[in-house]
Short mmCIF file of C-alpha atoms in Angstrom, two decimals:
data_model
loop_
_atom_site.label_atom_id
_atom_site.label_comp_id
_atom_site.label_asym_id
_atom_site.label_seq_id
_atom_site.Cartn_x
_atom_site.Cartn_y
_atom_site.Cartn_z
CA UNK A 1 73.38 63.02 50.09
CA UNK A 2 72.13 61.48 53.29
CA UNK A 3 75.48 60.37 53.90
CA UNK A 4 77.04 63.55 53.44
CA UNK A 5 74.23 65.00 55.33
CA UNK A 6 74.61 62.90 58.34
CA UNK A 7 78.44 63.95 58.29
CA UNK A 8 78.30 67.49 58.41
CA UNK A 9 75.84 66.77 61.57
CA UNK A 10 77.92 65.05 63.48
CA UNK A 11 80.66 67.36 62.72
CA UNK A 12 78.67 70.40 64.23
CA UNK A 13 77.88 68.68 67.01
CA UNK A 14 81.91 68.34 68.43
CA UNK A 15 82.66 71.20 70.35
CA UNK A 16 86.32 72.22 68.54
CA UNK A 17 87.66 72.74 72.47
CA UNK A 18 86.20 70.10 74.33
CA UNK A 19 88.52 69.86 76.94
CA UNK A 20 90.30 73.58 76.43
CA UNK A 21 89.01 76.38 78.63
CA UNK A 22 88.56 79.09 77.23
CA UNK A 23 92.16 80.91 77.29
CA UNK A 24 93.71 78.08 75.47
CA UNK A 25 95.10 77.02 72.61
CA UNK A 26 92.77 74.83 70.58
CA UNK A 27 93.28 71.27 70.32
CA UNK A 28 94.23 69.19 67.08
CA UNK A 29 91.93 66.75 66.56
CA UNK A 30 93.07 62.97 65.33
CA UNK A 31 91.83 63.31 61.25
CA UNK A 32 93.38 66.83 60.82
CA UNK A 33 96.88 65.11 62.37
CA UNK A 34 96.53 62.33 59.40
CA UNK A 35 96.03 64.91 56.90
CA UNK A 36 98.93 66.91 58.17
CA UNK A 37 101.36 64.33 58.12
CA UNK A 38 100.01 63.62 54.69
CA UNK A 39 100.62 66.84 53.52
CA UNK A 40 104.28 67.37 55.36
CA UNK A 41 105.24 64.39 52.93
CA UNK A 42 104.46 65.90 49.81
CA UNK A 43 106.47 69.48 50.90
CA UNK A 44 107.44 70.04 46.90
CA UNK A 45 103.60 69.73 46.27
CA UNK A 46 103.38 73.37 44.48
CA UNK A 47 105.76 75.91 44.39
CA UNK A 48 108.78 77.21 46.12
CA UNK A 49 105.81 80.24 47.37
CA UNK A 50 104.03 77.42 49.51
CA UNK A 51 105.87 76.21 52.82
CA UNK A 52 104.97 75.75 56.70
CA UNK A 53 104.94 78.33 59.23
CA UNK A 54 107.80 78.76 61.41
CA UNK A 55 106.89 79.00 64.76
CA UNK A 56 103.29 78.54 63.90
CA UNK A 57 102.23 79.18 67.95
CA UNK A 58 103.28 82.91 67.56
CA UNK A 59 103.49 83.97 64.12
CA UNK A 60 103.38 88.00 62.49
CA UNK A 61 102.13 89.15 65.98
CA UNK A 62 99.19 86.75 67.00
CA UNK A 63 100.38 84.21 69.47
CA UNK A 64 97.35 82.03 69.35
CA UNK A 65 98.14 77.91 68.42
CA UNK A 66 95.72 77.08 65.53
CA UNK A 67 93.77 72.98 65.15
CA UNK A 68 95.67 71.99 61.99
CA UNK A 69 98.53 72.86 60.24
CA UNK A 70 99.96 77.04 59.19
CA UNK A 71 101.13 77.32 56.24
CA UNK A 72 101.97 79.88 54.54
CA UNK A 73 101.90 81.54 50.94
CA UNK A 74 104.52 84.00 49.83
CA UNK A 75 102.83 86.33 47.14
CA UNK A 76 105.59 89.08 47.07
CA UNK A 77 106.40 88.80 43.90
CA UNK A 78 102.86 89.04 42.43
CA UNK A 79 102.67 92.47 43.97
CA UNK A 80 104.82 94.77 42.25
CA UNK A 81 106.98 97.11 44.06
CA UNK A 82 106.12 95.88 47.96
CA UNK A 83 109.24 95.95 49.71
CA UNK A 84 108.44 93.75 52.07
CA UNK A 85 108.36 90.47 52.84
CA UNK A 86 104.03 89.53 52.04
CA UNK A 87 103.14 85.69 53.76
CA UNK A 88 99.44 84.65 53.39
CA UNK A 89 98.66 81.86 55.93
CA UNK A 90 96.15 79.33 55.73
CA UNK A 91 94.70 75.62 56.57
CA UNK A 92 94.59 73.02 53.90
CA UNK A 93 92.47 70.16 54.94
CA UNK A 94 92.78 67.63 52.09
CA UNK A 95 90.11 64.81 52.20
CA UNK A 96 90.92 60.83 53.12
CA UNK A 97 93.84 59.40 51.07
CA UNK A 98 93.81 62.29 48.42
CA UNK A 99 97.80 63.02 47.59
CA UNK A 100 98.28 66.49 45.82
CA UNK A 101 101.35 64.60 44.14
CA UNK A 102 100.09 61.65 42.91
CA UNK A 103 98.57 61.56 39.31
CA UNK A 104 97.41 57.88 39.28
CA UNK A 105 93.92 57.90 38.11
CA UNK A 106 92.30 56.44 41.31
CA UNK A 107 93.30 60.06 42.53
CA UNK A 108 91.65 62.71 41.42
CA UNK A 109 90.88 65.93 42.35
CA UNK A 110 88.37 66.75 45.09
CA UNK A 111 86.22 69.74 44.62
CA UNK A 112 88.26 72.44 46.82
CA UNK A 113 86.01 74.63 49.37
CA UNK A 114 87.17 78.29 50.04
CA UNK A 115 86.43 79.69 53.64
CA UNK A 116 86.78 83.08 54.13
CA UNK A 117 86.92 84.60 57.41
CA UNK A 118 84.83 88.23 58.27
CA UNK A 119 86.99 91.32 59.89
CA UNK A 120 85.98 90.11 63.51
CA UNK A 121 87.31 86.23 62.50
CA UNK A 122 90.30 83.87 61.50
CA UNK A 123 90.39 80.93 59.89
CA UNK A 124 90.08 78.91 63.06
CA UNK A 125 86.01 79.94 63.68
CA UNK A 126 85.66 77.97 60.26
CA UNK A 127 86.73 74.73 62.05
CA UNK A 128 83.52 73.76 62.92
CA UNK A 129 82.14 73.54 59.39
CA UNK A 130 85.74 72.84 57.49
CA UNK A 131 86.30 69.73 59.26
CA UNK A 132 82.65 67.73 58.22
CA UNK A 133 83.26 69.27 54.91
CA UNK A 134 87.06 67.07 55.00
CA UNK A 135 85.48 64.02 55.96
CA UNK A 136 83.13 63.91 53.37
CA UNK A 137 85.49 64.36 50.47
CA UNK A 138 86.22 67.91 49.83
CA UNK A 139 89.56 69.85 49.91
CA UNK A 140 88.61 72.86 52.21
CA UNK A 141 91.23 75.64 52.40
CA UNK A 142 90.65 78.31 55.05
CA UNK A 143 93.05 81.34 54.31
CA UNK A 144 93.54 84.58 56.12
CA UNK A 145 93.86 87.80 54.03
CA UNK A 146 96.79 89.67 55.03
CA UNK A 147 96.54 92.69 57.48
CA UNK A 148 94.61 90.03 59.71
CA UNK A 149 95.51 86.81 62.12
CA UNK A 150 98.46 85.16 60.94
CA UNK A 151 99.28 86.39 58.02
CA UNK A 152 101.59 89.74 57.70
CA UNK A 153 100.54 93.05 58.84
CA UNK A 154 102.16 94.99 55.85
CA UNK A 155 102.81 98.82 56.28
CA UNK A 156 102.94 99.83 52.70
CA UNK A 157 99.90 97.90 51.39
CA UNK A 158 97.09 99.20 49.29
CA UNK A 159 94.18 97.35 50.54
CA UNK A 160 91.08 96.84 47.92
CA UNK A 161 89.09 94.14 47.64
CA UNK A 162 90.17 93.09 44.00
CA UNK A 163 93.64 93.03 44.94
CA UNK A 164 92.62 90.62 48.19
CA UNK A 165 90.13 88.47 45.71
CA UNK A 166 93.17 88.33 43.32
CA UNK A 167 95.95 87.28 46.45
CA UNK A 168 93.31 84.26 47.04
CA UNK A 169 92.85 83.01 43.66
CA UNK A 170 96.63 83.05 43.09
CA UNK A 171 96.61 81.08 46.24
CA UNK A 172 94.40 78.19 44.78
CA UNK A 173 96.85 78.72 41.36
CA UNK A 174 100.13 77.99 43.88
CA UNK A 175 98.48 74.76 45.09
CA UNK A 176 97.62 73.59 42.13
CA UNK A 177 93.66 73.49 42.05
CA UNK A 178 92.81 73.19 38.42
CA UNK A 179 88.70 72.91 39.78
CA UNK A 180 86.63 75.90 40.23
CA UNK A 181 86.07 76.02 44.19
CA UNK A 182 82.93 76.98 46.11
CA UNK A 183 83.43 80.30 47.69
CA UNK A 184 81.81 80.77 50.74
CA UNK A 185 82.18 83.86 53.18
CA UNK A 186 81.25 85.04 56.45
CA UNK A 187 80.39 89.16 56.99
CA UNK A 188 83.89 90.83 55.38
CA UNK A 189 84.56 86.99 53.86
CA UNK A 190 80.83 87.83 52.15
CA UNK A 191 81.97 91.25 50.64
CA UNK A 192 85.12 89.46 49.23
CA UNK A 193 84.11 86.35 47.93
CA UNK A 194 81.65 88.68 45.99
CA UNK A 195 84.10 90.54 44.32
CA UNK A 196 86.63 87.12 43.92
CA UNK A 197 83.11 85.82 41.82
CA UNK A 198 82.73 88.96 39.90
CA UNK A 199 86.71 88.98 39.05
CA UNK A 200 87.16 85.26 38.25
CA UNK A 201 83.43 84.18 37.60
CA UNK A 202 85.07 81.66 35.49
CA UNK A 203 86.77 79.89 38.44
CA UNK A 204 83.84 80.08 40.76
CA UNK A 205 81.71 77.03 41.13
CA UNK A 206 79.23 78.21 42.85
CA UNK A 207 79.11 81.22 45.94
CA UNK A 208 77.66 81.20 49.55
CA UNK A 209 77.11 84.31 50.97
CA UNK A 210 76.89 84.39 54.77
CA UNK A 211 75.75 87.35 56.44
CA UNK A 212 77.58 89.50 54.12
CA UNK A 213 78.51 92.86 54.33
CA UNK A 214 78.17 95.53 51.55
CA UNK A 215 74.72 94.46 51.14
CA UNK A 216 73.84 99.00 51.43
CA UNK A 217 76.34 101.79 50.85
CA UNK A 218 76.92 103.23 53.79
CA UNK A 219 78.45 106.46 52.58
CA UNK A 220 75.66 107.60 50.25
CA UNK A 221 73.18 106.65 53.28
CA UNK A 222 75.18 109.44 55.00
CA UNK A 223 78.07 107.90 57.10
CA UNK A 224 80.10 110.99 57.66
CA UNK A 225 83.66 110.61 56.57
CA UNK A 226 85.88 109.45 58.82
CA UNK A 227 90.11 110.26 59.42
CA UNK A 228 92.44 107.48 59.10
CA UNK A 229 94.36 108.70 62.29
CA UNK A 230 91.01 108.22 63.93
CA UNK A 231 89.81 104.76 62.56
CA UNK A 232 93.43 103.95 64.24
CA UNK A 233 92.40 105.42 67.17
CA UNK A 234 89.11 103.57 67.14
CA UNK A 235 90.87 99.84 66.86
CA UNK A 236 93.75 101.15 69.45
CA UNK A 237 90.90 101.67 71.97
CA UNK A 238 89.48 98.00 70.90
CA UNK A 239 89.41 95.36 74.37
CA UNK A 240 87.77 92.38 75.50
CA UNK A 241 85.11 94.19 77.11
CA UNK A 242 84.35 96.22 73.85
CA UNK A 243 84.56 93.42 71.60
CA UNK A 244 82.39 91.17 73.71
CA UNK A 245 80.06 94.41 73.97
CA UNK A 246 79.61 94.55 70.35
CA UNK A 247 79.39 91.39 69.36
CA UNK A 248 76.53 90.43 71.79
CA UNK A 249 74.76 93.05 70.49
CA UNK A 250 74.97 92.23 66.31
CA UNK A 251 76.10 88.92 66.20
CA UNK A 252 74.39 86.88 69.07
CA UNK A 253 71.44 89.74 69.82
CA UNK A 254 68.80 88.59 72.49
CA UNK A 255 70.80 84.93 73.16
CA UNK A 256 72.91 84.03 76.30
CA UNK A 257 76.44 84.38 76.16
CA UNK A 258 78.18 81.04 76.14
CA UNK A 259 81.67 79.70 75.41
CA UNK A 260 80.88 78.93 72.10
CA UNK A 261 80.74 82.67 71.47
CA UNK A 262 83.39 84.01 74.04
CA UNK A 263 86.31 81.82 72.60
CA UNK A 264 86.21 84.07 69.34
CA UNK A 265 86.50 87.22 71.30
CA UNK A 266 89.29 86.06 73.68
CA UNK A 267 90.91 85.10 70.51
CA UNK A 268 90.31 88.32 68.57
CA UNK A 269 92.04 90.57 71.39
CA UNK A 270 95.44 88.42 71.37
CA UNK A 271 95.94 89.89 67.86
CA UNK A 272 94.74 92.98 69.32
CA UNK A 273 96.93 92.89 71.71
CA UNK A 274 99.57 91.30 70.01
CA UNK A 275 103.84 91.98 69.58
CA UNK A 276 102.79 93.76 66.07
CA UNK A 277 99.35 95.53 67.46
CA UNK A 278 100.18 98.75 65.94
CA UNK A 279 100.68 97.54 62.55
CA UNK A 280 97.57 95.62 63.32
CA UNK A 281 95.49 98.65 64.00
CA UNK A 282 96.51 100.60 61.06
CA UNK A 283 95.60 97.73 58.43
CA UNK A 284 92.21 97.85 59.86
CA UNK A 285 92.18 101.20 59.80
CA UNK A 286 92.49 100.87 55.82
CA UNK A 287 90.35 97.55 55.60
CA UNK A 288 87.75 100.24 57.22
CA UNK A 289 88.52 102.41 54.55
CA UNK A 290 87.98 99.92 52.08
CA UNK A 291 84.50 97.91 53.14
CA UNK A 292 82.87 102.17 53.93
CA UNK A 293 84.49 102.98 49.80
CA UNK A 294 84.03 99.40 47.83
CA UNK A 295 80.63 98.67 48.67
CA UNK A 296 79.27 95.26 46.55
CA UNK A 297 75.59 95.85 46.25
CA UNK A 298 76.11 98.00 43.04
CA UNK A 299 77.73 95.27 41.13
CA UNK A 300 74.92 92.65 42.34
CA UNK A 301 73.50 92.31 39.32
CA UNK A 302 77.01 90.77 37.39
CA UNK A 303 77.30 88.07 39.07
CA UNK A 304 77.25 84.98 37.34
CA UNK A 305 77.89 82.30 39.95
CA UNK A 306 74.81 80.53 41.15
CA UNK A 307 74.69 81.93 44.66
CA UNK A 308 72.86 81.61 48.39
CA UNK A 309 72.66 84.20 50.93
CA UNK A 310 72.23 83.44 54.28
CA UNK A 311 71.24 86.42 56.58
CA UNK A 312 70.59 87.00 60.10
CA UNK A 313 67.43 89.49 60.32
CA UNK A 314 68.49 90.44 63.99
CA UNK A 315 71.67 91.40 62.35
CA UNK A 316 72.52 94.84 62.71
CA UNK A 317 75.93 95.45 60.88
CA UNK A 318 76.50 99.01 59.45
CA UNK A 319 80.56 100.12 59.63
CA UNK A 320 80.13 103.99 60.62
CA UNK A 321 77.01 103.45 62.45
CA UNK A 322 78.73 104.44 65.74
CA UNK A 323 79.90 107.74 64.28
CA UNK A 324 77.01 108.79 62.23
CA UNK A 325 73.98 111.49 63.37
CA UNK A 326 70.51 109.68 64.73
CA UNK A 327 69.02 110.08 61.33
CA UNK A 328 71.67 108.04 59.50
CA UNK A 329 71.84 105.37 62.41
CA UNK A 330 67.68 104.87 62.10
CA UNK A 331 68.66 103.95 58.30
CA UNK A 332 71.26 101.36 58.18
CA UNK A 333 71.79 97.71 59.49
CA UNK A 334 68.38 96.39 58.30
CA UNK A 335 68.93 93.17 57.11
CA UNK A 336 65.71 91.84 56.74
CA UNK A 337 65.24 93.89 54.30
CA UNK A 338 68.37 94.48 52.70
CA UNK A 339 68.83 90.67 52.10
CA UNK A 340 65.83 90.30 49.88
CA UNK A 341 67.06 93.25 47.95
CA UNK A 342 70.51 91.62 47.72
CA UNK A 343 68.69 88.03 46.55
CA UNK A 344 66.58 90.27 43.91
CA UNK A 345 69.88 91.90 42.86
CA UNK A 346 71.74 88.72 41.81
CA UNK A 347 70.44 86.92 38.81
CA UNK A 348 70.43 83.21 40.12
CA UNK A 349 70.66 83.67 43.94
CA UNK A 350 68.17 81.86 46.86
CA UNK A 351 67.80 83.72 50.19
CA UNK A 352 67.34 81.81 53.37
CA UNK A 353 66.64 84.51 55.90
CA UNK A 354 66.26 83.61 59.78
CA UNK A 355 63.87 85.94 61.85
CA UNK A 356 66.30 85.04 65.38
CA UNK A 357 69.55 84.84 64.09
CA UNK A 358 71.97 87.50 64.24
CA UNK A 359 75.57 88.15 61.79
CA UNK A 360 77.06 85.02 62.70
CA UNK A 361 74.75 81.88 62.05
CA UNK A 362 77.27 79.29 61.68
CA UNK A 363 78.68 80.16 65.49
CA UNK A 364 75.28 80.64 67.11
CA UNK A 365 73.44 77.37 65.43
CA UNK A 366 75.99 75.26 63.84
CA UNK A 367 74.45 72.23 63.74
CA UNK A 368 72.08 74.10 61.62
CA UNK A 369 73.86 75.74 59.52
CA UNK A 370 75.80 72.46 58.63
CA UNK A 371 72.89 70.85 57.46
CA UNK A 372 72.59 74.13 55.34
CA UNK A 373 75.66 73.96 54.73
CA UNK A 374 75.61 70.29 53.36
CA UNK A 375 72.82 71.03 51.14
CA UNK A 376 74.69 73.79 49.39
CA UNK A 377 77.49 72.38 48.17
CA UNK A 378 76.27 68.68 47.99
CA UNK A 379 73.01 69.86 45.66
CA UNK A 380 73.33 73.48 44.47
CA UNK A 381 70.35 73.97 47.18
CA UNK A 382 67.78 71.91 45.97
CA UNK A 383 67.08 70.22 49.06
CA UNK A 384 66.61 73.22 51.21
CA UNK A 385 63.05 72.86 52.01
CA UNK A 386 63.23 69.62 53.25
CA UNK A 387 65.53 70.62 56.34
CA UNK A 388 62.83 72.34 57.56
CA UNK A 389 64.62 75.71 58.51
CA UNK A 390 62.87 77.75 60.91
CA UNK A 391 63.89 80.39 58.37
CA UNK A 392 62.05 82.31 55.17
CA UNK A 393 63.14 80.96 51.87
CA UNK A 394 63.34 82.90 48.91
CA UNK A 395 63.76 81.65 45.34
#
């Protein structure tokens, strides 16, 4: 444990762009190159489905050069009917010396780690925690759901959670994981990897919940409907300035802006800005449709997974807020209090709520959250208390 702990430490405490200002590409560092060149050896690893990016720099309209190596995962053919061409992309960081290919009996399968990124992220603001996580022994796979970052913008796709839990567990099926994986997810990763455990509780080790989303239904609170044509109109109108705006506000409230936290936002707006924005804007147009209709709090209470949340209670998160009368805005985006309902909701769940974070802990403290992090999936959580979190715990 100690030795696990003192990795995941001195993981958060790289910066992922040491030398890269902040318009840049981030760097690849030296173990992520290994594992690459490991994995490029053993192409016919999986599946005809499972090959490398092309062009990985600029890729389904988000030019934006990633720390390890794209790859990408053709589900077309597991949804019936699309007519076009469907690529998921993702990381795969195996752990030291570990061969997908080789069988011998000194080399067996690592517990695998599922990242998955919030509406506002990609797989690369996982780095920070996926890379300790490698070192120490685990396979951690950081994929991107389509409709976001690299993977396709699809015009013709119904997005619902189930189908996006069900395009990530058939990922893990391509690569050949036979182990249930930890599921962990940040905000919109939260929401999902909820719905993944409730649809394949059997193949869920255990879940991590990070500043979820879908923790109140908006809708039935009062969030006014909303058109599609102007959700479209709302991402169109998305920029820098209104991106950094926001995010200050819910996901770093009351601390200074550094370049930690810009980074992620001058990331965000190259997709916005993209050669395939428009396609762009309309999938999260419908992924706004989706998180305001599929809310996860009313199916709480069947989840089976043992499962921590970690919540933010200067978070202030609530999709429709913006567009919703004063009355409905006072009632929404209360996450002190809606994360002990969540952790009273699920059956085996711990809460570890922090009065001065906001919705993104693992950006704004990550050496923290690493040794939170470590704990999790190195002890199910039993060692929480001795970090000494400057955080409520709930069991």
């Amino acid at each position: 444990m100690m030795k696990l702990l003192t990795l995941l430490i001195a993981g958060a405490a790289l910066p992922l762009t040491s030398a890269a200002p902040t318009s840049t590409a981030i760097v690849k560092d030296a173990s992520s190159a290994d594992t690459d060149a490991s994995v490029a050896a053993t192409l016919a690893r999986s599946s005809k489905d499972i090959y490398p990016a092309k062009c990985p720099e600029n890729v389904n309209g988000f030019n934006y050069t990633y720390p390890s190596t794209l790859w990408f995962y053709n589900l077309t053919s597991t949804v019936p009917g699309s007519s076009e061409v469907l690529e998921m992309a993702f990381m795969d960081l195996l752990p030291p010396n570990y061969n997908p290919r080789n069988s011998a009996a000194n080399n067996k399968e690592p517990q695998t780690i599922l990242l998955l990124h919030g509406k506002n992220f990609c797989g690369p603001t996982w780095y920070a925690a996926a890379t300790p996580l490698q070192k120490a022994g685990y396979r951690v796979i950081l994929p991107e759901q389509l409709g976001f970052c690299k993977s396709t913008k699809p015009t013709q796709y119904s997005f619902n959670l189930t189908s996006l839990a069900t395009n990530t567990r058939n990922l893990v099926k391509a690569l050949g994981i036979t182990k249930p994986p930890i599921v962990i997810g940040h905000s919109l990763g939260g929401m999902l990897a909820s719905r993944y455990a409730l649809t394949y509780p059997e193949f869920t080790k255990s879940l991590m919940l990070v500043s979820p989303i879908g923790l109140e239904d908006w809708k039935q609170l009062g969030v006014p409907d909303r058109s599609f044509d102007l959700l479209t109109g709302d991402e169109k109108s998305t920029t820098y300035a209104s991106l950094r705006g926001y995010e200050q506000a819910t996901y770093y409230p009351g601390a200074e802006w550094t370049e930690d936290f810009d980074k992620w936002v001058v990331m965000l707006t190259k997709v916005y800005e993209g050669d395939q924005k428009e396609k762009f804007w309309a999938d999260q147009a419908h992924v706004v449709e989706m998180v305001l209709g599929q809310p996860t709090i009313h199916d709480y209470n069947k989840i089976k997974p043992k499962t921590l949340l970690v919540v933010g209670e200067k978070d202030n998160t609530a999709i429709g807020k913006v567009w919703s009368p004063p009355e409905v805005q006072a009632k929404l985006g209360h996450y002190a209090v809606l994360g002990r309902q969540a952790k009273a909701a699920i059956p085996d769940a711990t809460l570890v709520s922090f009065p001065y974070l906001g919705h993104a802990p693992q950006i704004q403290e990550p050496e923290m959250f690493n040794r939170l992090l470590a704990s999790w999936v190195q002890t199910g959580g039993r060692t929480l208390e001795s970090l000494k979190l400057n955080a409520t715990i709930v069991r």
